[in-house]
mmCIF file of C-alpha atoms in Angstrom:
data_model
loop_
_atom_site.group_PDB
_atom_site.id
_atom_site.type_symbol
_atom_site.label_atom_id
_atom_site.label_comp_id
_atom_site.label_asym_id
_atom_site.label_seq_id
_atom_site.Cartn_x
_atom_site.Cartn_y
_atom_site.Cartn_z
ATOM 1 C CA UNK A 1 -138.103 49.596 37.748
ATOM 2 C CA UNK A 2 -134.415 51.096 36.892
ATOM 3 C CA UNK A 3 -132.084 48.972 34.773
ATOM 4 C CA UNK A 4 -129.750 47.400 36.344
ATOM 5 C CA UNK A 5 -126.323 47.262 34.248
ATOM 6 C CA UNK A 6 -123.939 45.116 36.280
ATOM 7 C CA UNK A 7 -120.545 45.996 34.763
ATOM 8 C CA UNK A 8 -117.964 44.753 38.264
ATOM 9 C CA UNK A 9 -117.686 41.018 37.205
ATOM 10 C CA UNK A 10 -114.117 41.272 38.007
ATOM 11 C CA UNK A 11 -115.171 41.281 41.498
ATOM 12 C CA UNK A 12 -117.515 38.604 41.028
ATOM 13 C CA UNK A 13 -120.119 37.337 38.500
ATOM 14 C CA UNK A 14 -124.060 36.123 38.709
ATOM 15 C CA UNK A 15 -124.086 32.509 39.235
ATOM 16 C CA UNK A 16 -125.398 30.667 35.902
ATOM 17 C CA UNK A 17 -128.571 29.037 36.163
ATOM 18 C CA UNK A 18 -126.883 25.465 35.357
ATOM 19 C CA UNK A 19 -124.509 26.531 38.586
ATOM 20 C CA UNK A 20 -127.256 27.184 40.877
ATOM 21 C CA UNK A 21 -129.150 23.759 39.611
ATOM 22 C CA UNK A 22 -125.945 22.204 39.982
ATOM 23 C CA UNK A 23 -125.347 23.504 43.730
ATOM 24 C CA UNK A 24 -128.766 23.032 44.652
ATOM 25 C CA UNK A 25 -128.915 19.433 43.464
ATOM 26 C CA UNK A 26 -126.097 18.709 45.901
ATOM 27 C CA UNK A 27 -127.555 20.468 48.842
ATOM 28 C CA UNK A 28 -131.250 17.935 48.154
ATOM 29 C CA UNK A 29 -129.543 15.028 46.650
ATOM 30 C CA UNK A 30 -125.729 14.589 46.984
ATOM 31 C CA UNK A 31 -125.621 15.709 51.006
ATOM 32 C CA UNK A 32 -123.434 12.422 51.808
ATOM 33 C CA UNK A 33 -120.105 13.196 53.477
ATOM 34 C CA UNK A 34 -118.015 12.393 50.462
ATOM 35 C CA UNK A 35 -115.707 10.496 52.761
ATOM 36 C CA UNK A 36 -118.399 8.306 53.806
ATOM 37 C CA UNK A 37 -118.091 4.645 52.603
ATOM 38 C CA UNK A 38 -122.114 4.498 52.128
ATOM 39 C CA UNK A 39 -123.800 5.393 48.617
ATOM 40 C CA UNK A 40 -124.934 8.776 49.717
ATOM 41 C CA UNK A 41 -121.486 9.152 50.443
ATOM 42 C CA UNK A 42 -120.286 8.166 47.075
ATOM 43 C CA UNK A 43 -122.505 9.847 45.315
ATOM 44 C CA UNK A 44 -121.107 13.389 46.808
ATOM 45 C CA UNK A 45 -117.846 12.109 45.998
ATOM 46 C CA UNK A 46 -119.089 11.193 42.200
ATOM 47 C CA UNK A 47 -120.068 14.818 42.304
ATOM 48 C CA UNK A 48 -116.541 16.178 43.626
ATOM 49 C CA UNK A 49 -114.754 14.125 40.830
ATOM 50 C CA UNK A 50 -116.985 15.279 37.753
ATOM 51 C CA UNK A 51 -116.002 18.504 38.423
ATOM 52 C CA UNK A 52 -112.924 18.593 39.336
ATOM 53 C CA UNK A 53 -112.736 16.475 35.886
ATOM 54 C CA UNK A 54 -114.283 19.493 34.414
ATOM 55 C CA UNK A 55 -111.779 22.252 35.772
ATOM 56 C CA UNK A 56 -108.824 19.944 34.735
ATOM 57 C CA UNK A 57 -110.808 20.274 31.546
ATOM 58 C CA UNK A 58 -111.019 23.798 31.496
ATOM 59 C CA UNK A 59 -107.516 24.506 32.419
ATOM 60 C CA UNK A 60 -105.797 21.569 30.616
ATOM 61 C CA UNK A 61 -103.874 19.378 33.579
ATOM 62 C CA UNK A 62 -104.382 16.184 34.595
ATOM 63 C CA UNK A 63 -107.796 15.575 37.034
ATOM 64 C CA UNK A 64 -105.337 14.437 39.767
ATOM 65 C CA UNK A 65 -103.497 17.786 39.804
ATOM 66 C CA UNK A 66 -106.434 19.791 41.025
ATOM 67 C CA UNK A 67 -106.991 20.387 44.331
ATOM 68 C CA UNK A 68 -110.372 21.926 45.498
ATOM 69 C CA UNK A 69 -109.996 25.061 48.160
ATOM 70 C CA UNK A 70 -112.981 27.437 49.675
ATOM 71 C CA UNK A 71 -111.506 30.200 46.790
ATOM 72 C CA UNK A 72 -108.453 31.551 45.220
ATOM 73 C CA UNK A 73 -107.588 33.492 48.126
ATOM 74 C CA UNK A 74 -107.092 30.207 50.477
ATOM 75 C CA UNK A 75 -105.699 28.458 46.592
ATOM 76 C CA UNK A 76 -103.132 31.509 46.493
ATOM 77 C CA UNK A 77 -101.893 30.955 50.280
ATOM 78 C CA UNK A 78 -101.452 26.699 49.860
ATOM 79 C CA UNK A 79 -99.305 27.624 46.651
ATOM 80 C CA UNK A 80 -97.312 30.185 48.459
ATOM 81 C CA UNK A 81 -97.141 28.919 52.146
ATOM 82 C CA UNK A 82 -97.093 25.409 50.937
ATOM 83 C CA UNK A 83 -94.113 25.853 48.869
ATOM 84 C CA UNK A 84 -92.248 28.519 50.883
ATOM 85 C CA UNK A 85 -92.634 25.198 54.354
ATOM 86 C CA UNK A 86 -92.112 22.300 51.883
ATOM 87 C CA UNK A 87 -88.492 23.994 50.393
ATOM 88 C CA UNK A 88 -86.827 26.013 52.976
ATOM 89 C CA UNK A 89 -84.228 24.130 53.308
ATOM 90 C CA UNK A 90 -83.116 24.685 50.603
ATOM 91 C CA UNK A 91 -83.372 29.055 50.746
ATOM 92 C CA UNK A 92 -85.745 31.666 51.944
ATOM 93 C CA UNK A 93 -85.858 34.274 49.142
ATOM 94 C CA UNK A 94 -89.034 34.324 47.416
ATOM 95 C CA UNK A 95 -89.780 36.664 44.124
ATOM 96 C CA UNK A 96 -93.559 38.524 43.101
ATOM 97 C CA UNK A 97 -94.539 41.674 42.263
ATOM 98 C CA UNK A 98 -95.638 45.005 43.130
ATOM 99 C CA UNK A 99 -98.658 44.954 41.179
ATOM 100 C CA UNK A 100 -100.446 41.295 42.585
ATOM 101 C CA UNK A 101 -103.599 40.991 44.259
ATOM 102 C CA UNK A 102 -103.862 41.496 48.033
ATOM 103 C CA UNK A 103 -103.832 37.603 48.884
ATOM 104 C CA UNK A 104 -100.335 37.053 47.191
ATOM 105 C CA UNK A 105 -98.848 40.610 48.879
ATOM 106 C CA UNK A 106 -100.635 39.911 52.078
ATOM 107 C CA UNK A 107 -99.248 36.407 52.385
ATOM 108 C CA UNK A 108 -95.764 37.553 51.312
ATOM 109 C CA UNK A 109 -95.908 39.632 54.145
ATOM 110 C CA UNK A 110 -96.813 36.992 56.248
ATOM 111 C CA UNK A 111 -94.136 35.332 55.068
ATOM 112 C CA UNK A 112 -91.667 37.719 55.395
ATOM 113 C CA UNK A 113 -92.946 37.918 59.567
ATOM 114 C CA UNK A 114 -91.600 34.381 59.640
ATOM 115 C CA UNK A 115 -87.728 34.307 58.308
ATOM 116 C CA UNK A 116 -88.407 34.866 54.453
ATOM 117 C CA UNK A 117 -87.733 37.698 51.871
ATOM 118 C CA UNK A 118 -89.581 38.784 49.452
ATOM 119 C CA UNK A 119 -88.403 40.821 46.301
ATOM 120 C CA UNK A 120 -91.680 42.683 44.772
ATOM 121 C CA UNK A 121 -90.727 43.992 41.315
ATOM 122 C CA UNK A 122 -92.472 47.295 40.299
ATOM 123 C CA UNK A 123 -93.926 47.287 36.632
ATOM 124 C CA UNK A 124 -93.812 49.314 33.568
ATOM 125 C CA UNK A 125 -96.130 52.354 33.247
ATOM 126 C CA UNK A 126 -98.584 50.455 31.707
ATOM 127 C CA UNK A 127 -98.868 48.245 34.325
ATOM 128 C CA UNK A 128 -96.597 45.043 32.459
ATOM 129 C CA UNK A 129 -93.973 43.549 34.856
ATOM 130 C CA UNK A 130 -90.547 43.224 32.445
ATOM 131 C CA UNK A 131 -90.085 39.347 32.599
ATOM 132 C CA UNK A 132 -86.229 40.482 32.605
ATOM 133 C CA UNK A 133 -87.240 42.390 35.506
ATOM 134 C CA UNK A 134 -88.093 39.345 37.743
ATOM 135 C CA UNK A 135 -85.401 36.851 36.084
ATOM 136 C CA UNK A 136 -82.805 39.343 37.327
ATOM 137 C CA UNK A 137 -84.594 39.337 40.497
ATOM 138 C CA UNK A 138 -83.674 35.706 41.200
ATOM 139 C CA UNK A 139 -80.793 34.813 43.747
ATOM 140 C CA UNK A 140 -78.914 31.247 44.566
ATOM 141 C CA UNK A 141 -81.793 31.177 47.145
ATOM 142 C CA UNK A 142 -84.645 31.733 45.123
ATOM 143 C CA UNK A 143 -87.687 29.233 46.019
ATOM 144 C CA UNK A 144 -90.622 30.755 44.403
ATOM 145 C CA UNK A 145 -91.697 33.035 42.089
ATOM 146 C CA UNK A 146 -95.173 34.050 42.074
ATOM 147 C CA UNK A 147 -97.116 36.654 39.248
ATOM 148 C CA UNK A 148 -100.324 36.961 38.452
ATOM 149 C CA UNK A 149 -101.960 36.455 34.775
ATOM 150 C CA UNK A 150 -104.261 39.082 34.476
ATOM 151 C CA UNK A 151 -104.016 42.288 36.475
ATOM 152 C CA UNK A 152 -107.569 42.291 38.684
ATOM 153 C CA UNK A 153 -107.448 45.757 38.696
ATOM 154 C CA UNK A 154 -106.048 47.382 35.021
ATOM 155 C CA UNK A 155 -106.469 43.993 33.269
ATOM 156 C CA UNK A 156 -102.761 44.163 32.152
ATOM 157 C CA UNK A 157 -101.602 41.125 30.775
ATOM 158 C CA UNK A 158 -98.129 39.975 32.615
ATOM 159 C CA UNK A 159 -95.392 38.058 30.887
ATOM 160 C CA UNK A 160 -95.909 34.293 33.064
ATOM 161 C CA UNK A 161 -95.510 32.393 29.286
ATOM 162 C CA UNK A 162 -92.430 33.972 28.893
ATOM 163 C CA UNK A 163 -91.188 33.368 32.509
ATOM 164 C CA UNK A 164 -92.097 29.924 32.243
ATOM 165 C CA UNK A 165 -90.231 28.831 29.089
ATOM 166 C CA UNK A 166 -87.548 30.237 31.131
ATOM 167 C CA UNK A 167 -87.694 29.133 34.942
ATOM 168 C CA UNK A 168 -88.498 25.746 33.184
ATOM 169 C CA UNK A 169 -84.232 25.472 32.998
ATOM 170 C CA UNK A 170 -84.075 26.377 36.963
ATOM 171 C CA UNK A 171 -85.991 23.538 38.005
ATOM 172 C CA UNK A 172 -85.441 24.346 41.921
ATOM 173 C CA UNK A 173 -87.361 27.281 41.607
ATOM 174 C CA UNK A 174 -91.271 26.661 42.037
ATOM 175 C CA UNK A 175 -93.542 28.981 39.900
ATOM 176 C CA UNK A 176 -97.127 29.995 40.575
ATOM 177 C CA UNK A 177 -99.378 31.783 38.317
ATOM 178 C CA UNK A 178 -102.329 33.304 40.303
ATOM 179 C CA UNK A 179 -104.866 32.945 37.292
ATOM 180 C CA UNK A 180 -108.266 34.237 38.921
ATOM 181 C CA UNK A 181 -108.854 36.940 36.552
ATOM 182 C CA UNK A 182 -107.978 34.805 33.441
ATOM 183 C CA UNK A 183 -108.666 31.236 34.053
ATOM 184 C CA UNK A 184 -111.787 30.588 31.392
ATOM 185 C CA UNK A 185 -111.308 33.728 29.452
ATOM 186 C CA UNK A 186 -107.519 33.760 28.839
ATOM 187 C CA UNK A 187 -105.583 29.854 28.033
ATOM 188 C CA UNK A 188 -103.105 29.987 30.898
ATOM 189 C CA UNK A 189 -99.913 28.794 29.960
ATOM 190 C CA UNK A 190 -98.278 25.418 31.621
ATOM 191 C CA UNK A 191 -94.968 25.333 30.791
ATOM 192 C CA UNK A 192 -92.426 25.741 33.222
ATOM 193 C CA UNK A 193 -95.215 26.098 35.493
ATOM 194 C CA UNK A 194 -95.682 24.785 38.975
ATOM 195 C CA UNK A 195 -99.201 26.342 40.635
ATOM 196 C CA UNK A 196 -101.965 28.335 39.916
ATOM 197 C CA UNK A 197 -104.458 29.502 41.590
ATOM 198 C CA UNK A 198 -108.347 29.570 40.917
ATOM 199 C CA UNK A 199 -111.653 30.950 41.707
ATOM 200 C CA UNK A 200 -115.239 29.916 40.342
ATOM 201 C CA UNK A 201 -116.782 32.963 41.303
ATOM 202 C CA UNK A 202 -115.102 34.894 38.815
ATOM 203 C CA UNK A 203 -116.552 32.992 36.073
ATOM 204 C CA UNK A 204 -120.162 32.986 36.729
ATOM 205 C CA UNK A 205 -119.432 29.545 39.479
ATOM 206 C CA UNK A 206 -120.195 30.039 42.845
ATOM 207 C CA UNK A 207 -118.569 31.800 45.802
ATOM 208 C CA UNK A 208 -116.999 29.311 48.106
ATOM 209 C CA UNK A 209 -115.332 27.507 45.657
ATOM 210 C CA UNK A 210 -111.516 27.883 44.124
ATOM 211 C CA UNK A 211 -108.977 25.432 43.074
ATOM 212 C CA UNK A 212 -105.163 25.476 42.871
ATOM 213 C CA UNK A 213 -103.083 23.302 40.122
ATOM 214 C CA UNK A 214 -100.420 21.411 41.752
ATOM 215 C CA UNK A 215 -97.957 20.272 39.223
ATOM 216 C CA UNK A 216 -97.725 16.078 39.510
ATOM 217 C CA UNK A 217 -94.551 15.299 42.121
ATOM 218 C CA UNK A 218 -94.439 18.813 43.124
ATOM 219 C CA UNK A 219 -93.466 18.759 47.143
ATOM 220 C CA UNK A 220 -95.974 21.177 48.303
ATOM 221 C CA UNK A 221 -97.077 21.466 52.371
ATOM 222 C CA UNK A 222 -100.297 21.603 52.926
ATOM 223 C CA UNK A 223 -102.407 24.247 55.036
ATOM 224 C CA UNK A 224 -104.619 22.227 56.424
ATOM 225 C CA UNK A 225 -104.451 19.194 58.774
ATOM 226 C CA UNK A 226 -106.971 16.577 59.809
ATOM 227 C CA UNK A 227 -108.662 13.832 57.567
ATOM 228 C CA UNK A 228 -106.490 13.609 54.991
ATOM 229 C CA UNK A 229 -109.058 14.982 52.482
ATOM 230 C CA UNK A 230 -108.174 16.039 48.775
ATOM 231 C CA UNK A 231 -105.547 13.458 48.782
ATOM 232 C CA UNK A 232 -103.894 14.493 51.898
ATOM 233 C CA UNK A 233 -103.404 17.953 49.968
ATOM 234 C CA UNK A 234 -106.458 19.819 51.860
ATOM 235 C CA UNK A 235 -108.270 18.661 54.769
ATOM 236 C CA UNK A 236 -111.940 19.224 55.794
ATOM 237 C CA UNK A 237 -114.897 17.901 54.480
ATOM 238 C CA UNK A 238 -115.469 19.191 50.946
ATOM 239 C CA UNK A 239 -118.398 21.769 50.218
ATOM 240 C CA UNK A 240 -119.772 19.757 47.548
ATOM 241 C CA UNK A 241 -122.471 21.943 47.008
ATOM 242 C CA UNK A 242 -120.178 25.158 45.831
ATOM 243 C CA UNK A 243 -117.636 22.909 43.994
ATOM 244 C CA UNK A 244 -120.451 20.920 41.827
ATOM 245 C CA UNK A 245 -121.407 24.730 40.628
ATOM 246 C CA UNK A 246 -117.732 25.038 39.842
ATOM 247 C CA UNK A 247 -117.767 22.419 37.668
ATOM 248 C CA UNK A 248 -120.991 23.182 36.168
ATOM 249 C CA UNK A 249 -119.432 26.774 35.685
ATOM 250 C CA UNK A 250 -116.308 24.692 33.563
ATOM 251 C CA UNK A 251 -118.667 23.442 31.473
ATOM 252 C CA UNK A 252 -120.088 26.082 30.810
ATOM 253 C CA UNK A 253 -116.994 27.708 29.271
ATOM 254 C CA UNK A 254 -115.558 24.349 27.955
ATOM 255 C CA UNK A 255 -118.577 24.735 26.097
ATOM 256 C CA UNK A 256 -119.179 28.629 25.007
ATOM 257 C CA UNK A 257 -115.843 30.078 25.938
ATOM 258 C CA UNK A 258 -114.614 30.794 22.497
ATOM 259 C CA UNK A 259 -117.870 32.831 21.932
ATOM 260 C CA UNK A 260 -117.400 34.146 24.801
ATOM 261 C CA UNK A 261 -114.600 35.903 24.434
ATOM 262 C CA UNK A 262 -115.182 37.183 21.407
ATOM 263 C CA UNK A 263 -118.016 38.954 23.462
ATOM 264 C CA UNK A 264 -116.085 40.304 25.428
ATOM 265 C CA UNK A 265 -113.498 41.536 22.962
ATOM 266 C CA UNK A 266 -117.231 43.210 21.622
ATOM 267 C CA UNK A 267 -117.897 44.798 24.434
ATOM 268 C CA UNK A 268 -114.167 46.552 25.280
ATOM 269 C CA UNK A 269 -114.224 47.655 22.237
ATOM 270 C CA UNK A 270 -117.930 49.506 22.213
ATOM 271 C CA UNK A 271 -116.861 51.002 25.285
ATOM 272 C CA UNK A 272 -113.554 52.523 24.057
ATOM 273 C CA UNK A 273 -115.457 53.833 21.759
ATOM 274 C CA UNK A 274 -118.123 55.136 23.737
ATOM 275 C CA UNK A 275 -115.597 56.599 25.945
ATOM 276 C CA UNK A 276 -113.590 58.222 23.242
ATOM 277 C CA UNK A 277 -116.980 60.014 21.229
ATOM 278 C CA UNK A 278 -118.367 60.929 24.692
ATOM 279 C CA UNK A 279 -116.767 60.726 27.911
ATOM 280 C CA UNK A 280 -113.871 63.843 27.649
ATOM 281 C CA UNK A 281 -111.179 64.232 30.082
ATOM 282 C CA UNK A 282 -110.672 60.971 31.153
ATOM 283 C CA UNK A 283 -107.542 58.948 31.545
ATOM 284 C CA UNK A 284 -107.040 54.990 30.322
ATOM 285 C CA UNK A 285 -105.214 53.017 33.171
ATOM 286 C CA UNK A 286 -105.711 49.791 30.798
ATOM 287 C CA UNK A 287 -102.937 49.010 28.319
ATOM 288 C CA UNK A 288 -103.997 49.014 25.083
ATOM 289 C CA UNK A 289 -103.677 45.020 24.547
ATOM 290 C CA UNK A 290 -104.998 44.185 27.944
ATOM 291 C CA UNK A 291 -107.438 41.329 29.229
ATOM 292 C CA UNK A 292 -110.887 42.254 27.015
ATOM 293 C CA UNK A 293 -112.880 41.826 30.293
ATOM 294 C CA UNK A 294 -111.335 44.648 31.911
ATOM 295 C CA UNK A 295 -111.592 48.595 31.466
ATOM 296 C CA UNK A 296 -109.502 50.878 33.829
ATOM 297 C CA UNK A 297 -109.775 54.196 33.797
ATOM 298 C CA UNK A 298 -109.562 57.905 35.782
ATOM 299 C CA UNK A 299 -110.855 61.103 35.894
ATOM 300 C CA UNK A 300 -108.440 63.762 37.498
ATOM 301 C CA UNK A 301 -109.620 65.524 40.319
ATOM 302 C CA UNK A 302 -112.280 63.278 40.945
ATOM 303 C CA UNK A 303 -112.797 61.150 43.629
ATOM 304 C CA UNK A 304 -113.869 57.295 42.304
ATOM 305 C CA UNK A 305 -115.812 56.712 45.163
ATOM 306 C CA UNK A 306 -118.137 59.385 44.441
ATOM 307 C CA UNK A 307 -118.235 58.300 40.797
ATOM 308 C CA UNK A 308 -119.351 55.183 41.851
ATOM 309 C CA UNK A 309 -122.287 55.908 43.925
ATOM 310 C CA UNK A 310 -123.583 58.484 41.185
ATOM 311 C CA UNK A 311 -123.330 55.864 38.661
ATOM 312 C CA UNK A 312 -125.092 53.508 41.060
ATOM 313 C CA UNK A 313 -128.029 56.190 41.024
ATOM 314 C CA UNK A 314 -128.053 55.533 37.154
ATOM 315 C CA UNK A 315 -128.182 51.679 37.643
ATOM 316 C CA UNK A 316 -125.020 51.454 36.703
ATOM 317 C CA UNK A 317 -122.510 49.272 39.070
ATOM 318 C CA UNK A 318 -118.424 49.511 38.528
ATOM 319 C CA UNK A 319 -116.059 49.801 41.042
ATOM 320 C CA UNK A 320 -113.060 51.863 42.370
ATOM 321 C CA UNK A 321 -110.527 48.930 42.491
ATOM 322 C CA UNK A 322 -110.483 45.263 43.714
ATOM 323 C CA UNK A 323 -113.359 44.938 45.859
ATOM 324 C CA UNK A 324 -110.758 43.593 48.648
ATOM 325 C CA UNK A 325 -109.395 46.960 48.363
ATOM 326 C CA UNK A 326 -112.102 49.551 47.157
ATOM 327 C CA UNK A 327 -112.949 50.782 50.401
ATOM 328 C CA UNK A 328 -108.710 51.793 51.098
ATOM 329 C CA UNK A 329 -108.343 54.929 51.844
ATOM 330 C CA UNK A 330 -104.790 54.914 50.422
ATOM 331 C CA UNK A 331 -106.359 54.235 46.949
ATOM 332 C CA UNK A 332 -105.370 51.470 44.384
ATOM 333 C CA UNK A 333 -101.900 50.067 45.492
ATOM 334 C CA UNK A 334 -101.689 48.855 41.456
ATOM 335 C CA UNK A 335 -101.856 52.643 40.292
ATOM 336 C CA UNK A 336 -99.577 53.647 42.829
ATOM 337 C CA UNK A 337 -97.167 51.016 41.373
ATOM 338 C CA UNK A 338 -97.165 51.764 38.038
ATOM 339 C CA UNK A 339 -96.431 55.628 39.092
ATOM 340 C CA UNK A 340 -99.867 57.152 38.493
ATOM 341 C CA UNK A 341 -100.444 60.626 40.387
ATOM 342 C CA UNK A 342 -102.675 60.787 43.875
ATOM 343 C CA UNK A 343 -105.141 62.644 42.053
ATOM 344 C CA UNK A 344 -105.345 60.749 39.054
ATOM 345 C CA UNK A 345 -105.633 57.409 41.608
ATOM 346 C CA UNK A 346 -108.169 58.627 43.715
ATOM 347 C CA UNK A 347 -110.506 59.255 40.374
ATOM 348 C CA UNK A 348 -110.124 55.875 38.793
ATOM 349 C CA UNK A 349 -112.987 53.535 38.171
ATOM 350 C CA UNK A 350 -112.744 50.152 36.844
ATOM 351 C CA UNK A 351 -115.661 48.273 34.707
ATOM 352 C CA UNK A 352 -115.735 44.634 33.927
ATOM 353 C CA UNK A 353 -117.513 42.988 31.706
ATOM 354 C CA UNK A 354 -119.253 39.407 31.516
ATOM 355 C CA UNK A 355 -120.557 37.526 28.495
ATOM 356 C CA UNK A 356 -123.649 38.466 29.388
ATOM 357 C CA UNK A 357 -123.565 41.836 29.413
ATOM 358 C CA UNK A 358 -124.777 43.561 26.183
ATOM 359 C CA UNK A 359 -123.336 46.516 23.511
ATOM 360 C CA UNK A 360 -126.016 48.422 24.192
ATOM 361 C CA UNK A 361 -125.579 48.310 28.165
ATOM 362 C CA UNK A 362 -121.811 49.274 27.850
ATOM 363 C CA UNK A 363 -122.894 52.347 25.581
ATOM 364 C CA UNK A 364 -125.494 53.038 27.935
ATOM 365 C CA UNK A 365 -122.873 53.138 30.740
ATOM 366 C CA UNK A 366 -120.605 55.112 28.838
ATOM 367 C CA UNK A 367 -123.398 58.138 28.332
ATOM 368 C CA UNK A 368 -124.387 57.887 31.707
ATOM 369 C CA UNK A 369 -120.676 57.991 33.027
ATOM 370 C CA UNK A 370 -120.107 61.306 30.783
ATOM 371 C CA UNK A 371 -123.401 62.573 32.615
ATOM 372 C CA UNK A 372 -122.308 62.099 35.835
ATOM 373 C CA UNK A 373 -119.242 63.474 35.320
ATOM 374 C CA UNK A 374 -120.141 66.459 33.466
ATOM 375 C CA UNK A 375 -122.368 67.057 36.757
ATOM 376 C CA UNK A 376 -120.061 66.535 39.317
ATOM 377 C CA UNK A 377 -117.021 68.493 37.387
ATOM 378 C CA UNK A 378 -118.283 72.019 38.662
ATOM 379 C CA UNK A 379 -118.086 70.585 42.713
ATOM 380 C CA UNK A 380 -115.131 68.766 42.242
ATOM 381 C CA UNK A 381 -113.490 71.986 41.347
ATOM 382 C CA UNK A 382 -114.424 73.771 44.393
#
C-alpha cells in the first residue's frame, strides 16, 4: 500500500481519536434536544457548556463570550453582518483587506450590494498588511475593521496586536480578527479586540463546528432567528455532536499545544531545508517569519494544479491555494495581491503541516516534489 503523507491541514485536519469518541458519544448518549427541559435534554446541554468552557479555555475569554456556529465561515458572516445591521446608524464604511479569506471578501461584497463600503487594503510583497496602512484607511464613518491572523494561504502573519492596542482608543469602531488559521497554534491577541472567528476543523475538531468570540456588551445582530438559542445570539438547535468534538479538540491543545508547536516549528524548518538542498528553481511565497504550519511556494512556468496531482501519484497531498479557491481558474487572489506574476501564481503550491506529521514525511515530500518537478520541467517548456 503507498504512503500516504497528508501535508493540506490548512484546509482541514484528521479528526483526533478523543474528537471522534467525543462526537460519537453524543450521537449514542447525549441525543437530547439541549433545549429540552428533560435530563436527556440536559445532558446535551452539559455537553454544549463543557466545551464551549474548553474553547473559552483555549482562546482565553470568558465561557459566556463564545458563541457556537456550523464553522468559521457562518462565525466570519455573524461578526461582519452582525456588526455592519447592529451599527449603521451610526456609518456604513467598513475596512479589511485584500489578502482575507473568501468568507470575509465574499461577505464584504455582500455587503457592499446592500448600502455599505468597503476599503480592502493591499499588502506588502511579502504578503504583511502595514497596520499604518489600515489605520489610515479609517474615516468618521468607520464601523468595522476586519483582518485576518494568519494568512490561509502564505501563512503571513498580519499586524491585528498592533491594530488592537490602537483601535482600542476608537472605541466606536468594532474589530474582528478572523483567527481560523491560528486559533490553537498562534495566542490570538484580545486587546482592543471585538470578534473573532473560529473553526474546529482546522485543528484536528470536527467539520461542522466553528465559534465566534463576541466581546461582553458588544451590540452585535444576529443571523439567525427562531428559538432564541445560544443566548438569543444564534438560533437553531445546536449540533451537539460536532461541537462536543470541538471541545474535545480544545483540550487537546490546552493540553499539548506548546509541544505542538514546537513540532511544527520542526517540521517548517526540515522542509526549508529540504527545499533549499534539493528542490532548485523554486520560489518562497511564505515570509520568512510566517505561521510555522504553513509553507507557500511556486515554481515558474508550472502549472500548480498539475503539481498537485503528480504529487498525489507519490502519496503526497498539498494543495494549490485555499481549498475554497483551488479549483479558480483566476489563480490565488492572495498572490495576485501581494503583486506576484501570472506565471509565478499559476505554479504555486502550498503545504501545511499538522503535529502529527513527521520530519521524515516532510523530507520525503520535499524529494518527491524535486522529482516531479524535474519530470515535468521538459513539458512545461513546450
Amino acid at each position: 500500500m503507498k504512503r500516504l503523507i497528508y501535508l493540506d491541514n490548512s484546509a482541514t485536519t484528521r479528526p483526533l481519536p478523543e474528537v471522534v469518541e467525543a462526537a460519537t458519544a453524543a450521537l449514542r448518549e447525549q441525543y437530547g434536544n439541549p433545549s429540552s427541559a428533560h435530563r436527556l435534554g440536559l445532558a446535551a446541554e452539559d455537553v454544549i457548556e463543557d466545551a464551549r468552557a474548553d474553547v473559552a479555555r483555549l482562546l482565553g475569554v470568558k465561557a459566556k463570550e463564545i458563541v457556537f456556529t456550523s464553522g468559521g465561515t457562518e462565525a466570519i458572516n455573524a461578526a461582519l453582518v452582525g456588526t455592519a445591521l447592529a451599527h449603521r446608524g451610526r456609518g456604513k464604511h467598513i475596512v479589511t483587506t485584500a489578502v482575507e479569506h473568501a468568507a470575509v471578501l465574499e461577505t464584504c461584497g455582500f455587503l457592499e450590494q446592500v448600502g455599505f463600503e468597503v476599503t480592502r487594503v493591499p499588502p506588502e510583497p511579502n504578503g504583511v498588511v502595514d497596520a499604518r496602512a489600515v489605520l489610515g484607511a479609517l474615516r468618521e464613518d468607520t464601523i468595522l475593521v476586519s483582518v485576518m491572523h494568519v494568512n490561509n494561504e502564505t501563512g503571513a502573519i498580519q499586524p491585528v496586536q498592533t491594530l488592537g492596542q490602537q483601535l482600542k482608543r476608537l472605541p466606536k469602531v468594532i474589530f474582528h480578527i478572523d483567527a481560523v488559521q491560528s486559533f490553537g497554534k498562534l495566542a490570538v491577541p484580545l486587546t482592543g479586540v471585538d470578534l473573532i472567528s473560529l473553526s474546529a476543523h482546522k485543528i484536528h475538531g470536527p467539520k461542522g463546528a466553528g465559534a465566534l468570540y463576541i466581546r461582553e456588551g458588544l451590540k452585535c445582530e444576529p443571523l439567525l432567528h427562531g428559538g432564541g438559542q445560544e443566548a438569543g445570539r444564534r438560533s437553531g438547535t445546536p449540533g451537539v455532536p460536532a461541537i462536543a468534538g470541538m471541545g474535545a479538540a480544545c483540550r487537546w491543545w490546552l493540553a499539548h499545544g506548546r509541544e505542538a508547536v514546537r513540532q511544527l516549528s520542526e517540521l517548517h524548518a526540515a522542509f526549508i531545508e529540504v527545499l533549499r538542498q534539493k528542490v532548485p528553481g523554486h520560489r518562497l511565497n511564505s515570509p520568512p517569519d510566517g505561521a510555522p504550519h504553513i509553507v507557500n511556494l511556486s515554481f515558474p512556468g508550472f502549472k500548480g494544479e498539475v503539481l498537485v496531482h503528480a504529487l498525489e501519484e507519490r502519496g503526497v497531498y498539498v494543495s494549490t491555494a485555499s481549498a475554497c479557491s483551488s479549483r479558480s481558474a483566476k489563480g490565488s487572489h492572495v498572490l495576485r495581491a501581494m503583486g506576484v506574476a501570472p506565471e509565478v501564481n499559476e505554479g504555486a503550491l502550498r503545504f501545511s503541516f499538522s503535529p502529527f506529521n513527521t520530519v521524515a514525511e516532510v523530507e520525503e515530500a520535499g524529494v518527491a516534489l524535486a522529482e516531479v518537478v524535474k519530470e515535468l520541467r521538459p513539458m512545461m517548456r513546450r
